[in-house]
Short mmCIF file of C-alpha atoms in Angstrom, two decimals:
data_model
loop_
_atom_site.label_atom_id
_atom_site.label_comp_id
_atom_site.label_asym_id
_atom_site.label_seq_id
_atom_site.Cartn_x
_atom_site.Cartn_y
_atom_site.Cartn_z
CA MET A 19 -33.57 -93.77 -75.95
CA ASP A 20 -35.30 -94.19 -72.43
CA GLY A 21 -32.65 -92.71 -69.77
CA VAL A 22 -31.56 -90.50 -72.39
CA ALA A 23 -34.07 -87.93 -73.52
CA GLU A 24 -33.83 -85.98 -70.25
CA LEU A 25 -30.26 -85.48 -70.55
CA ILE A 26 -30.33 -84.15 -74.42
CA GLY A 27 -30.89 -80.21 -73.27
CA GLY A 28 -30.25 -77.41 -76.24
CA PRO A 29 -30.81 -76.03 -78.13
CA ARG A 30 -26.85 -75.05 -78.35
CA ILE A 31 -24.34 -77.27 -76.67
CA ASP A 32 -23.46 -74.39 -74.54
CA ASP A 33 -26.60 -74.86 -73.03
CA LEU A 34 -25.70 -77.88 -71.32
CA LEU A 35 -23.51 -75.83 -69.24
CA ARG A 36 -26.33 -73.19 -68.51
CA ARG A 37 -28.70 -75.82 -67.24
CA ALA A 38 -25.80 -77.39 -64.94
CA ALA A 39 -25.12 -73.51 -63.19
CA GLY A 40 -28.70 -73.05 -62.80
CA ARG A 41 -29.33 -76.11 -61.40
CA THR A 42 -25.80 -76.68 -59.21
CA PRO A 43 -23.84 -73.31 -59.64
CA ARG A 44 -21.45 -73.86 -56.76
CA HIS A 45 -20.57 -77.71 -58.10
CA PRO A 46 -17.06 -78.21 -59.53
CA ALA A 47 -17.48 -78.03 -62.95
CA LEU A 48 -14.14 -78.55 -64.43
CA VAL A 49 -10.52 -78.64 -63.02
CA ALA A 50 -6.76 -78.26 -64.57
CA ASP A 51 -3.47 -77.77 -62.08
CA CYS A 52 -4.84 -75.46 -59.67
CA LEU A 53 -7.67 -73.85 -61.09
CA VAL A 54 -11.61 -74.76 -59.96
CA LEU A 55 -14.35 -73.31 -61.82
CA ASP A 56 -17.79 -74.43 -60.91
CA HIS A 57 -20.82 -74.61 -63.05
CA ALA A 58 -21.56 -71.15 -62.23
CA GLY A 59 -17.39 -69.57 -62.45
CA LEU A 60 -17.52 -71.84 -65.86
CA ASP A 61 -20.75 -69.98 -67.40
CA GLN A 62 -19.94 -66.71 -66.61
CA ARG A 63 -16.18 -67.33 -68.79
CA VAL A 64 -18.43 -69.11 -71.49
CA THR A 65 -20.77 -66.11 -71.83
CA ASP A 66 -17.65 -63.06 -71.69
CA CYS A 67 -15.67 -65.13 -74.37
CA ALA A 68 -18.66 -65.37 -76.56
CA GLU A 69 -19.12 -61.27 -76.01
CA ALA A 70 -15.54 -60.82 -76.71
CA LEU A 71 -15.74 -63.13 -79.79
CA ARG A 72 -18.79 -61.61 -81.26
CA GLY A 73 -17.17 -58.08 -81.00
CA ALA A 74 -14.29 -59.34 -82.19
CA PHE A 75 -15.43 -61.87 -85.21
CA GLY A 76 -19.27 -60.66 -85.68
CA GLY A 77 -21.42 -63.51 -86.87
CA PRO A 78 -23.77 -65.59 -86.84
CA GLY A 79 -21.65 -68.53 -88.79
CA THR A 80 -18.33 -67.34 -88.81
CA VAL A 81 -15.77 -70.21 -88.90
CA ILE A 82 -13.31 -69.66 -85.67
CA ALA A 83 -10.05 -72.12 -85.45
CA ILE A 84 -9.50 -73.68 -82.04
CA ALA A 85 -6.86 -76.27 -81.15
CA ALA A 86 -7.84 -79.14 -79.23
CA GLU A 87 -5.19 -78.89 -76.41
CA LEU A 88 -6.24 -79.56 -73.33
CA THR A 89 -6.79 -77.28 -71.34
CA VAL A 90 -9.79 -75.00 -69.31
CA GLU A 91 -9.07 -72.34 -71.91
CA PHE A 92 -9.81 -74.55 -75.10
CA ALA A 93 -13.34 -75.69 -72.96
CA VAL A 94 -13.57 -72.11 -72.46
CA THR A 95 -13.46 -71.16 -76.48
CA PHE A 96 -15.42 -73.90 -77.63
CA LEU A 97 -18.32 -73.20 -75.70
CA GLY A 98 -17.92 -69.63 -76.30
CA ILE A 99 -18.02 -70.03 -79.92
CA SER A 100 -21.06 -71.92 -79.49
CA ARG A 101 -22.83 -69.41 -77.18
CA SER A 102 -21.59 -66.47 -79.83
CA GLY A 103 -24.03 -67.82 -82.68
CA ASN A 104 -20.58 -68.83 -84.64
CA THR A 105 -18.89 -72.27 -85.89
CA SER A 106 -15.65 -74.10 -84.30
CA ALA A 107 -13.28 -75.40 -86.52
CA MET A 108 -11.37 -77.98 -83.92
CA PHE A 109 -7.95 -79.18 -85.34
CA ASN A 110 -5.01 -81.54 -83.96
CA PRO A 111 -2.21 -79.49 -82.04
CA LEU A 112 0.18 -82.11 -83.12
CA VAL A 113 -0.34 -82.74 -87.00
CA PRO A 114 2.26 -81.16 -89.08
CA ASP A 115 2.49 -78.10 -90.70
CA ASP A 116 1.57 -78.94 -94.35
CA THR A 117 -1.63 -80.91 -92.56
CA LEU A 118 -3.06 -77.79 -90.64
CA VAL A 119 -2.48 -75.71 -93.92
CA HIS A 120 -4.18 -77.99 -95.68
CA VAL A 121 -6.99 -77.77 -92.80
CA LEU A 122 -7.19 -74.29 -92.12
CA ASN A 123 -7.71 -73.69 -95.82
CA SER A 124 -10.28 -76.47 -96.56
CA CYS A 125 -12.59 -75.06 -93.61
CA GLY A 126 -12.82 -71.85 -94.28
CA ALA A 127 -11.33 -70.52 -91.37
CA ARG A 128 -11.48 -66.50 -90.96
CA ALA A 129 -10.16 -66.00 -87.71
CA ALA A 130 -8.33 -68.45 -84.76
CA VAL A 131 -8.45 -68.21 -80.98
CA LEU A 132 -5.14 -69.68 -80.04
CA SER A 133 -2.63 -70.37 -77.02
CA PRO A 134 0.85 -68.36 -77.22
CA ARG A 135 2.64 -71.30 -77.89
CA MET A 136 -0.06 -72.44 -81.16
CA HIS A 137 -0.23 -68.49 -82.19
CA ARG A 138 3.85 -68.63 -82.76
CA ARG A 139 3.35 -71.72 -84.80
CA ILE A 140 0.02 -70.37 -86.85
CA ALA A 141 1.76 -66.70 -87.20
CA ALA A 142 4.88 -68.82 -88.57
CA LEU A 143 2.55 -70.25 -91.37
CA ARG A 144 0.08 -66.99 -92.07
CA PRO A 145 1.68 -66.61 -95.50
CA ARG A 146 0.03 -70.00 -96.53
CA LEU A 147 -3.21 -69.31 -95.11
CA PRO A 148 -4.68 -66.51 -96.88
CA LEU A 149 -8.07 -67.07 -95.25
CA LEU A 150 -7.21 -66.74 -92.05
CA ARG A 151 -7.73 -62.72 -91.50
CA GLN A 152 -7.35 -62.27 -87.51
CA LEU A 153 -5.57 -64.33 -84.61
CA VAL A 154 -6.46 -63.79 -81.02
CA VAL A 155 -4.78 -65.41 -78.11
CA THR A 156 -5.85 -66.50 -74.79
CA ALA A 157 -3.01 -64.70 -73.24
CA ASP A 158 -0.46 -62.15 -73.68
CA ALA A 159 2.18 -63.20 -76.91
CA GLY A 160 4.53 -60.44 -76.06
CA ASP A 161 3.94 -59.55 -79.92
CA GLY A 162 0.66 -56.93 -80.10
CA THR A 163 -1.44 -59.59 -81.05
CA PRO A 164 -5.07 -58.83 -79.20
CA VAL A 165 -5.49 -61.01 -76.15
CA LEU A 166 -8.79 -62.48 -75.90
CA GLY A 167 -10.15 -61.45 -72.66
CA GLU A 168 -8.97 -57.69 -73.77
CA LEU A 169 -11.40 -57.20 -76.53
CA GLU A 170 -13.99 -55.00 -76.42
CA ARG A 171 -17.49 -56.73 -75.83
CA ALA A 172 -20.65 -57.22 -78.09
CA ALA A 173 -24.03 -58.68 -77.45
CA VAL A 174 -25.43 -62.02 -78.44
CA PRO A 175 -28.71 -62.57 -79.78
CA ALA A 176 -30.67 -64.52 -77.45
CA GLY A 177 -31.95 -68.06 -79.04
CA GLU A 178 -29.54 -67.70 -82.09
CA VAL A 179 -28.89 -71.41 -83.60
CA VAL A 180 -26.59 -71.76 -86.45
CA GLU A 181 -26.54 -75.10 -88.42
CA THR A 182 -23.21 -76.40 -87.97
CA ALA A 183 -21.85 -76.13 -84.13
CA CYS A 184 -18.24 -77.45 -85.33
CA LEU A 185 -16.27 -78.79 -87.80
CA GLN A 186 -14.14 -81.45 -87.32
CA PHE A 187 -11.37 -83.35 -89.22
CA THR A 188 -10.57 -86.83 -90.26
CA SER A 189 -9.07 -88.83 -92.97
CA GLY A 190 -10.55 -90.18 -96.22
CA THR A 191 -9.25 -93.64 -98.06
CA THR A 192 -6.33 -91.24 -99.72
CA GLY A 193 -5.28 -89.80 -96.32
CA ALA A 194 -6.50 -86.47 -97.25
CA PRO A 195 -8.20 -84.56 -94.33
CA LYS A 196 -11.74 -84.17 -95.05
CA THR A 197 -13.72 -81.88 -93.15
CA VAL A 198 -16.49 -82.63 -90.74
CA ARG A 199 -19.99 -81.22 -90.29
CA LEU A 200 -21.73 -81.42 -86.70
CA SER A 201 -24.50 -79.77 -86.06
CA HIS A 202 -25.70 -78.37 -82.02
CA ARG A 203 -28.27 -81.66 -82.12
CA ASN A 204 -25.72 -84.17 -82.88
CA LEU A 205 -23.33 -83.08 -80.13
CA LEU A 206 -26.63 -82.91 -77.65
CA VAL A 207 -27.48 -86.27 -78.44
CA ASN A 208 -24.07 -88.26 -77.76
CA ALA A 209 -23.39 -85.97 -75.11
CA ALA A 210 -26.68 -88.09 -74.05
CA GLN A 211 -25.70 -91.55 -75.63
CA SER A 212 -22.63 -91.44 -73.86
CA ALA A 213 -22.95 -90.45 -70.95
CA HIS A 214 -25.65 -92.64 -70.26
CA ALA A 215 -23.72 -95.45 -71.67
CA HIS A 216 -20.92 -94.72 -69.04
CA ARG A 217 -23.22 -94.74 -66.41
CA LEU A 218 -22.36 -91.13 -65.15
CA ALA A 219 -24.57 -88.79 -62.94
CA ALA A 220 -24.46 -85.43 -61.33
CA ASP A 221 -22.17 -86.96 -58.49
CA SER A 222 -19.35 -88.73 -60.87
CA VAL A 223 -15.90 -87.48 -61.33
CA SER A 224 -14.29 -87.83 -65.02
CA LEU A 225 -10.77 -87.69 -65.39
CA ASN A 226 -9.54 -86.98 -68.64
CA ASN A 227 -5.88 -88.38 -69.43
CA LEU A 228 -6.13 -88.12 -72.84
CA PRO A 229 -2.77 -86.03 -74.48
CA SER A 230 -5.80 -83.56 -76.36
CA PHE A 231 -9.11 -82.64 -75.82
CA HIS A 232 -12.00 -84.91 -77.39
CA LEU A 233 -15.30 -83.00 -77.22
CA MET A 234 -17.29 -86.36 -75.91
CA HIS A 235 -15.44 -86.02 -72.56
CA LEU A 236 -16.43 -82.45 -71.89
CA ASN A 237 -19.79 -82.98 -73.13
CA THR A 238 -20.78 -86.13 -71.49
CA ALA A 239 -19.87 -84.14 -68.01
CA LEU A 240 -21.68 -80.96 -68.65
CA ALA A 241 -24.81 -83.37 -69.97
CA VAL A 242 -24.93 -84.50 -66.24
CA GLY A 243 -23.70 -81.70 -64.12
CA ALA A 244 -20.52 -83.68 -63.15
CA THR A 245 -16.83 -82.93 -62.27
CA HIS A 246 -14.51 -83.26 -65.11
CA VAL A 247 -10.39 -83.03 -64.00
CA LEU A 248 -7.61 -82.74 -67.12
CA CYS A 249 -4.80 -84.44 -66.67
CA PRO A 250 -2.98 -84.17 -70.32
CA GLU A 251 0.33 -85.47 -68.80
CA GLU A 252 1.50 -89.34 -68.81
CA ASP A 253 3.18 -89.18 -65.18
CA ARG A 254 1.22 -92.23 -63.86
CA GLU A 255 2.19 -91.19 -60.42
CA ALA A 256 0.65 -87.72 -60.88
CA LEU A 257 -2.65 -89.39 -62.59
CA VAL A 258 -3.28 -91.75 -59.23
CA GLY A 259 -2.69 -88.87 -56.99
CA LEU A 260 -5.03 -85.99 -59.12
CA ALA A 261 -7.60 -89.40 -59.25
CA ARG A 262 -7.20 -89.99 -55.11
CA THR A 263 -7.52 -85.97 -54.58
CA TRP A 264 -10.38 -85.90 -56.80
CA ARG A 265 -12.17 -89.12 -56.00
CA ALA A 266 -12.34 -89.70 -59.60
CA SER A 267 -14.58 -92.23 -60.53
CA HIS A 268 -13.98 -92.96 -64.23
CA LEU A 269 -10.92 -92.60 -66.03
CA TYR A 270 -10.82 -91.84 -69.67
CA SER A 271 -7.62 -92.59 -71.00
CA LEU A 272 -6.04 -93.87 -74.41
CA PRO A 273 -4.75 -98.02 -74.82
CA VAL A 274 -1.12 -96.90 -74.98
CA ARG A 275 -1.13 -94.86 -71.87
CA LEU A 276 -3.20 -97.81 -69.82
CA SER A 277 -0.88 -100.59 -71.01
CA ARG A 278 2.04 -98.69 -69.53
CA LEU A 279 -0.02 -98.09 -66.53
CA ALA A 280 -0.61 -101.87 -66.50
CA GLY A 281 3.19 -102.71 -66.56
CA ASP A 282 4.11 -100.39 -64.37
CA GLU A 283 6.10 -101.99 -61.57
CA ARG A 284 4.39 -99.33 -59.23
CA LEU A 285 1.24 -100.79 -60.22
CA PRO A 286 0.25 -102.52 -56.62
CA GLY A 287 0.60 -99.02 -54.58
CA PHE A 288 -1.56 -97.30 -57.33
CA ARG A 289 -4.58 -97.39 -55.33
CA ILE A 290 -7.86 -95.42 -56.16
CA PRO A 291 -10.63 -96.56 -54.06
CA SER A 292 -12.99 -94.31 -55.54
CA LEU A 293 -12.84 -95.38 -59.21
CA ARG A 294 -15.97 -97.39 -60.23
CA ALA A 295 -14.78 -97.58 -64.15
CA VAL A 296 -11.94 -97.18 -66.41
CA LEU A 297 -12.58 -95.88 -70.59
CA SER A 298 -10.55 -96.28 -73.41
CA GLY A 299 -11.11 -95.99 -76.80
CA GLY A 300 -9.56 -94.68 -80.61
CA SER A 301 -8.28 -98.23 -80.86
CA ALA A 302 -8.07 -101.64 -79.97
CA LEU A 303 -7.51 -101.92 -75.66
CA PRO A 304 -5.12 -104.79 -75.43
CA PRO A 305 -6.80 -108.13 -73.52
CA ARG A 306 -3.91 -108.77 -71.11
CA THR A 307 -4.09 -104.82 -70.35
CA THR A 308 -7.94 -105.26 -69.98
CA VAL A 309 -7.81 -107.74 -67.51
CA ALA A 310 -4.68 -106.82 -65.64
CA LEU A 311 -5.98 -103.53 -64.77
CA SER A 312 -9.88 -104.75 -63.69
CA GLU A 313 -8.11 -107.04 -61.55
CA HIS A 314 -6.08 -104.89 -59.85
CA PHE A 315 -8.30 -101.79 -59.75
CA GLY A 316 -11.47 -103.91 -58.92
CA VAL A 317 -13.47 -102.53 -61.43
CA PRO A 318 -14.63 -103.17 -65.22
CA VAL A 319 -12.40 -101.54 -67.98
CA VAL A 320 -14.22 -101.33 -71.56
CA GLN A 321 -13.98 -99.84 -74.48
CA GLY A 322 -15.97 -97.96 -77.39
CA TYR A 323 -16.28 -97.63 -80.87
CA GLY A 324 -16.99 -94.01 -83.08
CA LEU A 325 -15.83 -91.94 -85.43
CA ALA A 326 -15.52 -87.98 -86.21
CA GLU A 327 -18.60 -88.71 -88.67
CA THR A 328 -20.62 -89.99 -85.49
CA SER A 329 -20.21 -86.96 -82.59
CA PRO A 330 -18.39 -89.50 -82.13
CA SER A 331 -19.73 -92.26 -79.91
CA THR A 332 -21.52 -95.23 -81.18
CA HIS A 333 -20.85 -98.18 -79.27
CA PHE A 334 -19.44 -98.67 -76.14
CA ASP A 335 -19.27 -101.96 -73.50
CA LEU A 336 -21.14 -102.01 -70.63
CA PRO A 337 -19.60 -101.39 -67.24
CA GLU A 338 -21.90 -103.72 -65.41
CA GLY A 339 -20.93 -106.62 -67.72
CA PRO A 340 -17.86 -106.33 -69.93
CA THR A 341 -16.89 -108.49 -72.56
CA VAL A 342 -12.65 -108.75 -73.13
CA GLY A 343 -12.28 -107.25 -76.77
CA SER A 344 -15.47 -106.18 -77.46
CA SER A 345 -16.79 -102.65 -77.86
CA GLY A 346 -20.20 -103.14 -76.92
CA PRO A 347 -23.47 -102.57 -78.09
CA PRO A 348 -24.52 -99.57 -80.13
CA VAL A 349 -25.56 -96.43 -77.47
CA ALA A 350 -29.07 -95.39 -77.54
CA GLY A 351 -31.09 -94.68 -80.50
CA THR A 352 -27.87 -95.89 -82.62
CA ALA A 353 -28.18 -99.08 -85.56
CA CYS A 354 -25.13 -101.21 -86.38
CA ARG A 355 -25.01 -103.89 -88.81
CA ILE A 356 -22.55 -105.35 -90.85
CA VAL A 357 -22.40 -105.93 -94.62
CA ASP A 358 -19.94 -107.61 -97.30
CA VAL A 359 -17.72 -105.54 -98.57
CA ARG A 360 -18.18 -106.43 -101.89
CA THR A 361 -22.02 -106.60 -102.30
CA GLY A 362 -23.47 -104.83 -99.78
CA ALA A 363 -25.53 -107.64 -98.68
CA VAL A 364 -26.50 -107.51 -95.30
CA LEU A 365 -24.15 -110.29 -93.60
CA PRO A 366 -25.44 -112.67 -90.57
CA ILE A 367 -24.81 -112.68 -86.75
CA GLY A 368 -21.30 -113.52 -86.63
CA GLU A 369 -19.31 -113.06 -89.88
CA ARG A 370 -17.16 -110.45 -90.75
CA GLY A 371 -17.91 -107.42 -93.17
CA GLU A 372 -18.17 -103.74 -93.54
CA ILE A 373 -19.58 -101.55 -89.96
CA GLN A 374 -22.19 -99.57 -91.20
CA VAL A 375 -24.30 -97.33 -88.66
CA ARG A 376 -26.58 -95.45 -88.27
CA GLY A 377 -28.39 -92.98 -85.34
CA PRO A 378 -29.04 -89.21 -84.55
CA GLN A 379 -25.57 -88.56 -83.72
CA LEU A 380 -24.70 -89.30 -87.51
CA MET A 381 -22.79 -86.06 -89.08
CA LEU A 382 -24.65 -83.67 -91.36
CA GLY A 383 -22.30 -84.54 -93.80
CA TYR A 384 -18.75 -83.68 -95.05
CA LEU A 385 -17.89 -79.88 -96.03
CA GLY A 386 -18.94 -79.35 -99.79
CA ASP A 387 -20.76 -82.83 -100.05
CA SER A 388 -24.31 -83.67 -99.80
CA PRO A 389 -25.31 -86.16 -97.11
CA ALA A 390 -25.96 -88.58 -99.59
CA ASP A 391 -22.32 -88.44 -100.97
CA ALA A 392 -21.23 -90.38 -97.45
CA VAL A 393 -24.66 -91.78 -96.11
CA ASP A 394 -26.91 -93.77 -97.94
CA ALA A 395 -30.86 -93.73 -98.67
CA ASP A 396 -31.89 -95.27 -95.89
CA GLY A 397 -29.81 -93.50 -93.19
CA TRP A 398 -26.59 -96.03 -93.17
CA PHE A 399 -22.94 -94.58 -92.76
CA ARG A 400 -20.23 -96.66 -94.37
CA THR A 401 -17.93 -96.57 -91.40
CA GLY A 402 -14.77 -97.94 -93.82
CA ASP A 403 -13.94 -100.59 -90.92
CA VAL A 404 -14.13 -104.15 -90.78
CA GLY A 405 -16.58 -106.37 -87.98
CA ARG A 406 -18.34 -108.67 -86.55
CA ILE A 407 -21.24 -108.44 -84.06
CA ASP A 408 -22.55 -111.49 -81.90
CA GLU A 409 -25.23 -112.88 -80.46
CA ALA A 410 -25.58 -110.27 -77.83
CA GLY A 411 -24.99 -107.66 -80.52
CA ARG A 412 -21.65 -106.67 -79.18
CA LEU A 413 -19.43 -105.02 -81.76
CA PHE A 414 -15.93 -106.69 -82.28
CA VAL A 415 -13.80 -104.36 -84.78
CA VAL A 416 -11.49 -106.55 -86.25
CA ASP A 417 -9.88 -105.14 -89.11
CA ARG A 418 -9.77 -101.63 -91.58
CA ILE A 419 -10.78 -101.19 -94.91
CA LYS A 420 -9.42 -98.42 -95.21
CA ASP A 421 -5.11 -97.36 -95.50
CA VAL A 422 -5.28 -94.90 -92.73
CA PHE A 423 -5.07 -96.13 -88.93
CA LYS A 424 -4.51 -95.45 -85.96
CA CYS A 425 -1.79 -94.85 -83.48
CA ASP A 426 -2.22 -94.16 -79.97
CA ASN A 427 -5.73 -92.87 -81.11
CA TRP A 428 -4.20 -90.34 -84.05
CA LEU A 429 -5.27 -91.26 -87.59
CA VAL A 430 -2.46 -92.01 -89.55
CA SER A 431 -2.01 -91.54 -92.97
CA PRO A 432 0.30 -93.33 -94.95
CA THR A 433 0.41 -90.94 -97.97
CA GLU A 434 1.48 -88.31 -95.75
CA ILE A 435 4.61 -89.97 -94.23
CA GLU A 436 5.36 -91.28 -98.11
CA ARG A 437 5.21 -87.71 -99.07
CA VAL A 438 7.54 -86.85 -96.12
CA LEU A 439 9.49 -89.63 -97.58
CA MET A 440 10.15 -88.56 -101.16
CA ARG A 441 11.61 -84.87 -99.92
CA HIS A 442 14.65 -87.19 -99.29
CA PRO A 443 16.70 -87.19 -102.20
CA ALA A 444 18.29 -90.77 -101.59
CA VAL A 445 14.14 -91.85 -102.01
CA ALA A 446 13.51 -92.93 -105.26
CA ASP A 447 10.40 -94.69 -104.10
CA CYS A 448 8.30 -95.57 -101.23
CA VAL A 449 5.35 -97.00 -99.65
CA VAL A 450 4.17 -96.87 -96.07
CA PHE A 451 1.91 -98.92 -94.38
CA ASP A 452 0.93 -100.18 -90.78
CA HIS A 453 2.19 -102.95 -88.32
CA PRO A 454 0.13 -104.03 -85.58
CA ASP A 455 1.41 -102.89 -82.41
CA GLU A 456 -0.18 -104.35 -78.92
CA LEU A 457 0.53 -100.61 -76.85
CA SER A 458 -0.32 -98.70 -80.09
CA GLY A 459 -2.77 -100.59 -81.84
CA ALA A 460 -0.57 -99.83 -85.23
CA VAL A 461 2.60 -98.48 -85.85
CA ALA A 462 3.92 -96.83 -89.16
CA VAL A 463 6.42 -99.73 -91.51
CA GLY A 464 7.73 -99.13 -94.82
CA LEU A 465 10.00 -99.90 -97.92
CA VAL A 466 12.18 -98.03 -99.66
CA VAL A 467 13.74 -98.15 -103.03
CA PRO A 468 16.65 -96.07 -102.79
CA ARG A 469 18.59 -94.17 -104.98
CA GLY A 470 22.10 -94.39 -105.97
CA GLU A 471 24.30 -97.07 -103.24
CA GLY A 472 25.25 -96.65 -99.50
CA VAL A 473 21.87 -95.30 -98.37
CA ASP A 474 21.17 -95.71 -94.35
CA PRO A 475 18.02 -96.73 -93.78
CA ALA A 476 18.22 -95.71 -90.10
CA ALA A 477 19.13 -92.43 -91.47
CA LEU A 478 15.98 -92.02 -93.70
CA ALA A 479 13.61 -92.84 -90.88
CA GLU A 480 15.26 -90.13 -88.60
CA PHE A 481 14.34 -87.72 -91.20
CA ALA A 482 11.19 -88.25 -91.71
CA ASN A 483 10.45 -88.87 -87.99
CA ALA A 484 11.94 -85.12 -87.40
CA ARG A 485 9.06 -83.55 -89.68
CA LEU A 486 6.14 -85.97 -88.03
CA PRO A 487 4.47 -85.85 -85.13
CA TYR A 488 5.00 -88.74 -82.86
CA TYR A 489 2.02 -90.93 -83.71
CA GLU A 490 3.82 -91.07 -87.40
CA HIS A 491 6.79 -92.29 -86.89
CA LEU A 492 8.44 -94.69 -88.66
CA ARG A 493 9.48 -97.45 -86.75
CA GLN A 494 11.00 -99.45 -89.43
CA LEU A 495 12.21 -98.82 -93.11
CA ARG A 496 13.88 -101.53 -95.35
CA LEU A 497 15.15 -100.96 -98.70
CA VAL A 498 14.10 -103.05 -101.99
CA GLU A 499 14.45 -102.77 -106.02
CA SER A 500 11.06 -101.87 -106.58
CA ILE A 501 7.83 -101.68 -105.36
CA PRO A 502 4.63 -103.99 -106.49
CA ARG A 503 2.04 -101.86 -108.49
CA SER A 504 -0.88 -102.12 -110.21
CA ALA A 505 -1.32 -101.28 -113.98
CA THR A 506 -2.51 -97.71 -113.09
CA GLY A 507 0.43 -97.32 -110.78
CA LYS A 508 -1.47 -98.19 -107.55
CA VAL A 509 0.87 -100.08 -104.33
CA GLN A 510 -1.61 -103.15 -103.17
CA ARG A 511 -0.87 -102.11 -99.55
CA ARG A 512 -2.85 -104.72 -98.17
CA GLU A 513 -1.38 -107.46 -99.81
CA LEU A 514 1.92 -106.01 -99.37
CA ARG A 515 1.66 -105.80 -95.78
CA ASP A 516 0.31 -109.48 -95.57
CA ARG A 517 2.80 -110.96 -97.25
CA LEU A 518 5.80 -109.11 -95.05
CA PHE A 519 3.89 -109.20 -91.58
CA GLY A 520 5.55 -112.54 -90.98
CA SER A 521 9.26 -110.96 -91.44
CA LEU A 522 8.57 -107.98 -89.78
#
């Protein structure tokens, strides 16, 4: 943990901001649109938010839901929940209503702090959310819902730390989202690990070009006192302009967005002299994208690996010596091994097997389960992904054990897509699985057993896609007479997928 320990801070995740405000109060901390908040200004907003939340929802330990929108309001609210002594439940604003209802009910959220846009959506779902008692908006929604900035405040006891800092959601092998419990220590350690791996420093400017907020990017900037610039839109000309204006040193984006940037005919005119590294994660970055952007910008283009259960990072490629296609070595204080999928025996270098990881960023556990249900007696977490490690200790992720896959960095559940398809009266049976896609990592395709004659597969896909977020959209459907199933009625997805890949 050399070079990492001094970055950890704490004991709460919001203490990273408090430390930065004490050291460099006037240094820009967070930038979005025309708003620039320095460390002191952001810290004051977080304190105001914490006192308002404590007054409205009490504490400690109240579970407060927030949508992970890439906004200043999300950052203030997340840190404010921490400072108020409560627990945040972060949900993806792009998930369909049924999934949203499931995650909010399963995490036990009693309150939610929402943007006016998200408030309209949640308000319509209130009859299905019996545990959710109080809604607060970050700006006037026009319907009398309490506004965060107008709430009566209450003092927050000094030094109060709850065990669970935040709840995040992931998908299990059945596609049902699991609730991951992360501690303040998990988040603090991983912020330091990631900042060190990304070579961030106080003079760094990280430009966040993801469609939603991931805590790693905010927390790493706070850990070193750097500037964090938000750019949620995919407008590549605007992205480059913002990078030049703020002299961005680190550009964070998704593989699909970076691939589109690499293929943009305007790329020769896109220059960012201040750039030191381009960083990607969540799904595989196509090698030709890596090479094209690295050659164009003259900087390393690197990718990492991690999971919600690991806060999230476990690996990141070395900016000073990247290897195309690799997720790099483990971050500081983290161990990784490859085991036989069937026997659990540790495999030698170069052989493929299940990736298992161990480290201080590993979650407390899944909500409702004991830690032993997810981690073995020696502290190894079974990721459900397949990979190999080379002689230098670099990880190469090569496949997935789980049926769940990622498209544009979003986890996709084939089961959920199948449930939507089955709502159509012309669908008698169906199966959905992933198909490799160079830009998105993978996309959803499927087979349908029609009910009756004259069924149009394109119309079925349109029906489902209208009810799903973009990353779960079906790119192709085929009509078949039957779908092979095991004796217990289960679909052998991998076998079926492998058999059909040649013709898709």
